[in-house]
CSV table of C-alpha atoms in Angstrom, one decimal:
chain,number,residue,atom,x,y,z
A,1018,UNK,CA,0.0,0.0,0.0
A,1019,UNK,CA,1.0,3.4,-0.3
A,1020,UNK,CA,0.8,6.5,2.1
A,1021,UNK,CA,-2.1,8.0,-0.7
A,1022,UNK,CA,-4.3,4.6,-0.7
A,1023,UNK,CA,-3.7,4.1,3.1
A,1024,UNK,CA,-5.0,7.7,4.0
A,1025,UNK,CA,-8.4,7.0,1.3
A,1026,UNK,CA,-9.0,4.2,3.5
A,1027,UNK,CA,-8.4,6.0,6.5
A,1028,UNK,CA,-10.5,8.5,5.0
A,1029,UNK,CA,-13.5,6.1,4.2
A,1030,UNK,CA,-13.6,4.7,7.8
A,1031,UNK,CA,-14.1,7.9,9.2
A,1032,UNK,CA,-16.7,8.8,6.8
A,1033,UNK,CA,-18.3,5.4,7.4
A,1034,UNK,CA,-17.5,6.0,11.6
A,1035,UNK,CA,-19.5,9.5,11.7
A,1036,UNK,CA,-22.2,8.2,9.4
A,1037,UNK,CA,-23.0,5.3,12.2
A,1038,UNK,CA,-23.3,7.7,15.0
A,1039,UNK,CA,-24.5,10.8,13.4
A,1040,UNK,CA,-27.8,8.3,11.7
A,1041,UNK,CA,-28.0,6.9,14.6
A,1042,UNK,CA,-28.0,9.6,17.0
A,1043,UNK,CA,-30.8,11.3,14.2
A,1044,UNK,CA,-32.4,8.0,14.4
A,1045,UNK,CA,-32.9,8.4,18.3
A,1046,UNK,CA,-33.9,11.7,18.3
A,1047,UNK,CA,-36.8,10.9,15.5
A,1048,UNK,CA,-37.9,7.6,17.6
A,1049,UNK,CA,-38.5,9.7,21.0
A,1050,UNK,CA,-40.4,12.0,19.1
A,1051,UNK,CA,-42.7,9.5,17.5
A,1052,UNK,CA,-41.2,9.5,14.0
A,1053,UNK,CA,-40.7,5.9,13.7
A,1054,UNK,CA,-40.7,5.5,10.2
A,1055,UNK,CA,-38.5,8.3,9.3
A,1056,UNK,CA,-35.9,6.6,11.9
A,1057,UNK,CA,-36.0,3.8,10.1
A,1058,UNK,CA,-35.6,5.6,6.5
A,1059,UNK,CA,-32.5,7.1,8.3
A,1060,UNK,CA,-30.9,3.7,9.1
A,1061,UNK,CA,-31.7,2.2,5.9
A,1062,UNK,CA,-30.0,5.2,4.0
A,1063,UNK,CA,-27.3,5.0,6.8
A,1064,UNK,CA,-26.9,1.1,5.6
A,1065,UNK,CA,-26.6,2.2,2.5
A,1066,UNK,CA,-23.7,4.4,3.0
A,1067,UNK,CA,-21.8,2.2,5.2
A,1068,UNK,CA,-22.4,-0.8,2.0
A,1069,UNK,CA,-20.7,2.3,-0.6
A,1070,UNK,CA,-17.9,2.5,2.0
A,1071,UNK,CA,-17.0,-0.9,2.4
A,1072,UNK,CA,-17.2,-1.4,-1.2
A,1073,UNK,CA,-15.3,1.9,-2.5
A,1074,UNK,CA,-12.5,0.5,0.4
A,1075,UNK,CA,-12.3,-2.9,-1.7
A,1076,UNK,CA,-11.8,-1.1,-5.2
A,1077,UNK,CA,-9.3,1.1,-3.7
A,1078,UNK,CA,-7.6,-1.9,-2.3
A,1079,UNK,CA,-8.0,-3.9,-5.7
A,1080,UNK,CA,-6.7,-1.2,-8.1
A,1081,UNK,CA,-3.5,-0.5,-5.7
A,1082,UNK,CA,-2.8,-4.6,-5.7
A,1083,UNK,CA,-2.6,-4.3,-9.2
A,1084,UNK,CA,-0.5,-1.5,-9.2
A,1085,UNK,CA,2.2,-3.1,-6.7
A,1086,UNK,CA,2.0,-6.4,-8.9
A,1087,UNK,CA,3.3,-3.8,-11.4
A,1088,UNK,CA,6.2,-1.9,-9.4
A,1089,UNK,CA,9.2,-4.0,-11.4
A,1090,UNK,CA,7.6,-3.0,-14.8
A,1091,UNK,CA,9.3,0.2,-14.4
A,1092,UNK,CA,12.8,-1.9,-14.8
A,1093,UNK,CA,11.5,-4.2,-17.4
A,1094,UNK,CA,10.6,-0.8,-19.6
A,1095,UNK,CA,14.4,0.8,-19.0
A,1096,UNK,CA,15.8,-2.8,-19.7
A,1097,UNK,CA,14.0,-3.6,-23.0
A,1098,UNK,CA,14.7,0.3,-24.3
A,1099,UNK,CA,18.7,0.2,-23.0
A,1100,UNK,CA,19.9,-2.8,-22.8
A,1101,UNK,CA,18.2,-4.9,-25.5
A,1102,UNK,CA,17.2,-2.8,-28.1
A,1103,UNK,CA,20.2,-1.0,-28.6
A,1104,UNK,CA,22.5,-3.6,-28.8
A,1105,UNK,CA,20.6,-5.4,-32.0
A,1106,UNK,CA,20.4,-2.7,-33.8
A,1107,UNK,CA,24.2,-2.0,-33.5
A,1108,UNK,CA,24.6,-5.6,-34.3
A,1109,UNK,CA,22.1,-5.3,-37.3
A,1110,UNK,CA,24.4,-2.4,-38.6
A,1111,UNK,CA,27.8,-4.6,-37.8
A,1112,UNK,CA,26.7,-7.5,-39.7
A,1113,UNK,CA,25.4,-5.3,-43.0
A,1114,UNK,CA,28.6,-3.8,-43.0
A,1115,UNK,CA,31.1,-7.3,-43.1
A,1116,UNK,CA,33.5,-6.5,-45.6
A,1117,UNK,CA,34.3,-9.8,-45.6
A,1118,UNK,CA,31.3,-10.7,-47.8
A,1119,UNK,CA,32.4,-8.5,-50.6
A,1120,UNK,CA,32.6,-10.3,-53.5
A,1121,UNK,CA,36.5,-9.1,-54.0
A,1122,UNK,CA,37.1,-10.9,-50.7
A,1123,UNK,CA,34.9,-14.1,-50.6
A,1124,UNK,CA,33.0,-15.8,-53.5
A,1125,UNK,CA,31.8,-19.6,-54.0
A,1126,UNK,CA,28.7,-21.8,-52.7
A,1127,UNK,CA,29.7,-21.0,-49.2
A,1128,UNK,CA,30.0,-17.3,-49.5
A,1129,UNK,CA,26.8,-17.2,-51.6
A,1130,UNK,CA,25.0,-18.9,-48.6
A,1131,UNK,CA,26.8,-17.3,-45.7
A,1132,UNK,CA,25.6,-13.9,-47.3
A,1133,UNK,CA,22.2,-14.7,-47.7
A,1134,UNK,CA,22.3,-15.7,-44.0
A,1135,UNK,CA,24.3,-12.7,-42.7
A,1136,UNK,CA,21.5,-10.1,-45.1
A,1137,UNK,CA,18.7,-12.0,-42.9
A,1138,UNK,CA,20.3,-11.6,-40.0
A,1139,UNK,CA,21.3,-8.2,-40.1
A,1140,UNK,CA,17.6,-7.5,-40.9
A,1141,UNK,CA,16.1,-9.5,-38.0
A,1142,UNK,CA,18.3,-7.5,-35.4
A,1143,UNK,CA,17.2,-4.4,-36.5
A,1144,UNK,CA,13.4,-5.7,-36.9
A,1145,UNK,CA,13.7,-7.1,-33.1
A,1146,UNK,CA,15.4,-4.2,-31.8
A,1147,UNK,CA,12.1,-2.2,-33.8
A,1148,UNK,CA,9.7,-4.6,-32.3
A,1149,UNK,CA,11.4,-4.5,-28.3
A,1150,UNK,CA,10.8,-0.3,-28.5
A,1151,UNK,CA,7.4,-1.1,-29.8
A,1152,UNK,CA,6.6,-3.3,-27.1
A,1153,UNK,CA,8.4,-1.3,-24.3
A,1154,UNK,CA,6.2,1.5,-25.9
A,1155,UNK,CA,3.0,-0.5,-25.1
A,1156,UNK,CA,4.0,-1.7,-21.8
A,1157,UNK,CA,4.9,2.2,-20.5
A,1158,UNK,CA,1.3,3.0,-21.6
A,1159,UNK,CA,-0.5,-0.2,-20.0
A,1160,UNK,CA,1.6,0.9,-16.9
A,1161,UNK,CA,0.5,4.7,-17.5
A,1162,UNK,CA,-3.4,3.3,-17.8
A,1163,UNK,CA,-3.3,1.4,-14.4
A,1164,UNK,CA,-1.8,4.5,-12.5
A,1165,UNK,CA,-4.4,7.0,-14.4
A,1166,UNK,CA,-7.2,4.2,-13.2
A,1167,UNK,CA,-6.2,3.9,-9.6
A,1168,UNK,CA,-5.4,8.1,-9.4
A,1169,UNK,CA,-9.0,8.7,-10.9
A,1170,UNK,CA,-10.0,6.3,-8.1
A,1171,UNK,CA,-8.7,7.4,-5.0
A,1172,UNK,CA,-10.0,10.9,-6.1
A,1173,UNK,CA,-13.4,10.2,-6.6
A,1174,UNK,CA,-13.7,8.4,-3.2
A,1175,UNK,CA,-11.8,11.3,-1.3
A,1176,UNK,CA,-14.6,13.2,-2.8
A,1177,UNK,CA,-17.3,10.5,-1.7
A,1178,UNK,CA,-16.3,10.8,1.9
A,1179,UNK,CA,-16.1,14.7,2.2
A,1180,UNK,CA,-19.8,14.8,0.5
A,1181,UNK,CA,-20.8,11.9,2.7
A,1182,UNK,CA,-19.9,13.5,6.1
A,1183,UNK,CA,-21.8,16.6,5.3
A,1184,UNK,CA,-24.9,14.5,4.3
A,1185,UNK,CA,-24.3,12.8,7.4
A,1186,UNK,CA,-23.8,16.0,9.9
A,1187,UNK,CA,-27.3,16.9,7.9
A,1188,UNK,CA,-29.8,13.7,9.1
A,1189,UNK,CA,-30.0,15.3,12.8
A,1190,UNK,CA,-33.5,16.8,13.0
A,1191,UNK,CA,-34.6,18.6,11.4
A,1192,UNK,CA,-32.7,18.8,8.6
A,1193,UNK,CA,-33.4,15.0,8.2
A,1194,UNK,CA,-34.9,15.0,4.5
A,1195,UNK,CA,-32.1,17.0,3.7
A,1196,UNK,CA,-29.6,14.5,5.1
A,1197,UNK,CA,-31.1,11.7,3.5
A,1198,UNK,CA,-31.3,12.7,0.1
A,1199,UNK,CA,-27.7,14.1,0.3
A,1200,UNK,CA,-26.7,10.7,1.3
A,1201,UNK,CA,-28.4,8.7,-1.8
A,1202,UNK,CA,-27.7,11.6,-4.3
A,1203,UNK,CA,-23.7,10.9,-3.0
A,1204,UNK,CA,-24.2,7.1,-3.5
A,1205,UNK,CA,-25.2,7.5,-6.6
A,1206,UNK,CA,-23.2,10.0,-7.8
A,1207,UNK,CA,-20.2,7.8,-6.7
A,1208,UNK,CA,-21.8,4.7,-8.5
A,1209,UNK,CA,-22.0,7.0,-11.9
A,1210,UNK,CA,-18.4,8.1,-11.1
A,1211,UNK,CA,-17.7,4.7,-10.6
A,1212,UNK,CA,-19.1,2.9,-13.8
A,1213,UNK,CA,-17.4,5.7,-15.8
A,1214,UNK,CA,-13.8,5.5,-14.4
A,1215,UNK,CA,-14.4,1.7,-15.3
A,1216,UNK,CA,-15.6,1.9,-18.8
A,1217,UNK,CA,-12.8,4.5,-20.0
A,1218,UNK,CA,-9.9,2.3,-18.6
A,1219,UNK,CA,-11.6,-1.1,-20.5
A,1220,UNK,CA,-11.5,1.1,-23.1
A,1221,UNK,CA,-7.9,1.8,-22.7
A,1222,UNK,CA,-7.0,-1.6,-22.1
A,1223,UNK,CA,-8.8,-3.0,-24.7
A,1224,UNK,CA,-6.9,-0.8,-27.1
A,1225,UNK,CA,-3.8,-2.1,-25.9
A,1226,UNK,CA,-4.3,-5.4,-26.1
A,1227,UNK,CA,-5.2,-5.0,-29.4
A,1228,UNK,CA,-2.2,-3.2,-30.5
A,1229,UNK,CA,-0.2,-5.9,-28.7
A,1230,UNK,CA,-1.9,-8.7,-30.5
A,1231,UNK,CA,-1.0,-6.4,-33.7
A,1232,UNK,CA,2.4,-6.8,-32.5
A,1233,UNK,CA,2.2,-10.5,-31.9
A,1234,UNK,CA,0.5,-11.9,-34.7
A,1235,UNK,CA,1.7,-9.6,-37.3
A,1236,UNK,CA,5.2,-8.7,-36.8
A,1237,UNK,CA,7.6,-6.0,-37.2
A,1238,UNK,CA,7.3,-4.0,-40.3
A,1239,UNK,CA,7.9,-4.6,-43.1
A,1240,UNK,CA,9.1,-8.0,-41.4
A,1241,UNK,CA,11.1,-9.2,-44.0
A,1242,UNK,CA,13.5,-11.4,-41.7
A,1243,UNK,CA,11.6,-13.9,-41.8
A,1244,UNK,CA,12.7,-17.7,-41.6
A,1245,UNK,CA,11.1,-20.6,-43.3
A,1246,UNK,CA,11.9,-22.3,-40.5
A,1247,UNK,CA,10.3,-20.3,-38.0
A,1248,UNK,CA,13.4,-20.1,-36.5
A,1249,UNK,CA,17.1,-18.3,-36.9
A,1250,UNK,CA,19.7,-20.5,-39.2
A,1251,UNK,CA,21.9,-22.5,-37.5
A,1252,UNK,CA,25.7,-23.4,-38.7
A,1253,UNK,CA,25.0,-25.6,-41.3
A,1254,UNK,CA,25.1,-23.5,-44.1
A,1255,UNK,CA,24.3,-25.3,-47.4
């Protein structure tokens, strides 16, 4: 957890804490003046709350479990961009630019088939060093989405709790109508909130998988390193 999530929490409790005792308190007060049934409208709205609480407490939870499962992606990011990429396309240049394979310094069956190896390879190290940049790329913005997601999160239920105790402080008589209707217009304005925070990121992570399956299934462009055999040559030249 982090200090931000742990002080949402903390935040929800005591918004949950003074809803319990201000309802209830309200709830007393109408009950010894006869108002039974608008004691028991305060509880159930009161229940209400306290079920918004618990629940915004688990999605906080959730969406900062998911971002700690992510804390190395950071590294993996820095190490497909630095230390991977780099080095194949430096090797693709090398290989392109064997003077060995000249034709004034190497010619026969072997050199024929040694150069149509090394033109292959040259291009897959480039195209792989391409595709690593493309997919550190995708993996930054998959990392960017679940941050944006729990950030948009935390905010809204910050926002739930500070509109939630003033609805609260409201049920004590005879404000009471008031207080109520505060408390389900905040439910529900956090349930809208909620549902929209959720669609945007399936939206964004949709997107990404499909770019990533892009990747996957269609290779780098143009992709001409291609094997027949699926697979890089091995020594046996011809």
């Amino acid at each position: 957890m982090t200090d931000h999530t742990d002080q949402v929490i903390a935040d929800l409790a005591r918004a949950d804490a003074g809803l319990s005792q201000d309802g209830q308190r309200a709830a007393n007060m109408l009950a010894s003046v006869g108002l039974t049934s608008t004691a028991n409208s305060v509880l159930n709205v009161c229940g209400s709350g306290s079920e918004a609480t618990s629940n915004g407490r688990k999605v906080c939870i959730d969406s900062q479990n998911v971002l700690d499962a992510l804390k190395y992606v950071p590294e993996l990011i820095q190490s497909l961009e630095e230390e991977f990429a780099p080095p194949l396309s430096a090797a693709g240049s090398a290989i392109s630019e064997l003077g060995g394979l000249e034709p004034a310094n190497w010619t026969g069956t072997g050199a024929d088939a040694y150069s149509r190896y090394t033109d292959k390879q040259s291009k897959a190290a480039t195209e792989l060093s391409a595709s690593a940049i493309q997919l550190a790329s995708l993996i930054r913005e998959n990392l960017n989405t679940v941050r944006a997601y729990n950030r948009a999160i935390n905010s809204a239920l910050v926002e739930f709790c500070l509109e939630l105790i003033a609805s609260a402080i409201a049920l004590i008589p005879p404000a009471t109508p008031a207080g109520i209707a505060g408390i389900v217009a905040t439910i529900i304005r956090l349930c809208v909130q909620m549902s929209t925070i959720d669609a945007e990121n399936k939206e964004k992570i949709e997107k990404l998988r499909s770019d990533l399956n892009k990747l996957k299934s269609m290779g780098p462009n143009p992709g001409t390193s291609v094997f027949n055999s699926g697979k890089w040559p091995d020594k046996k030249l011809y």
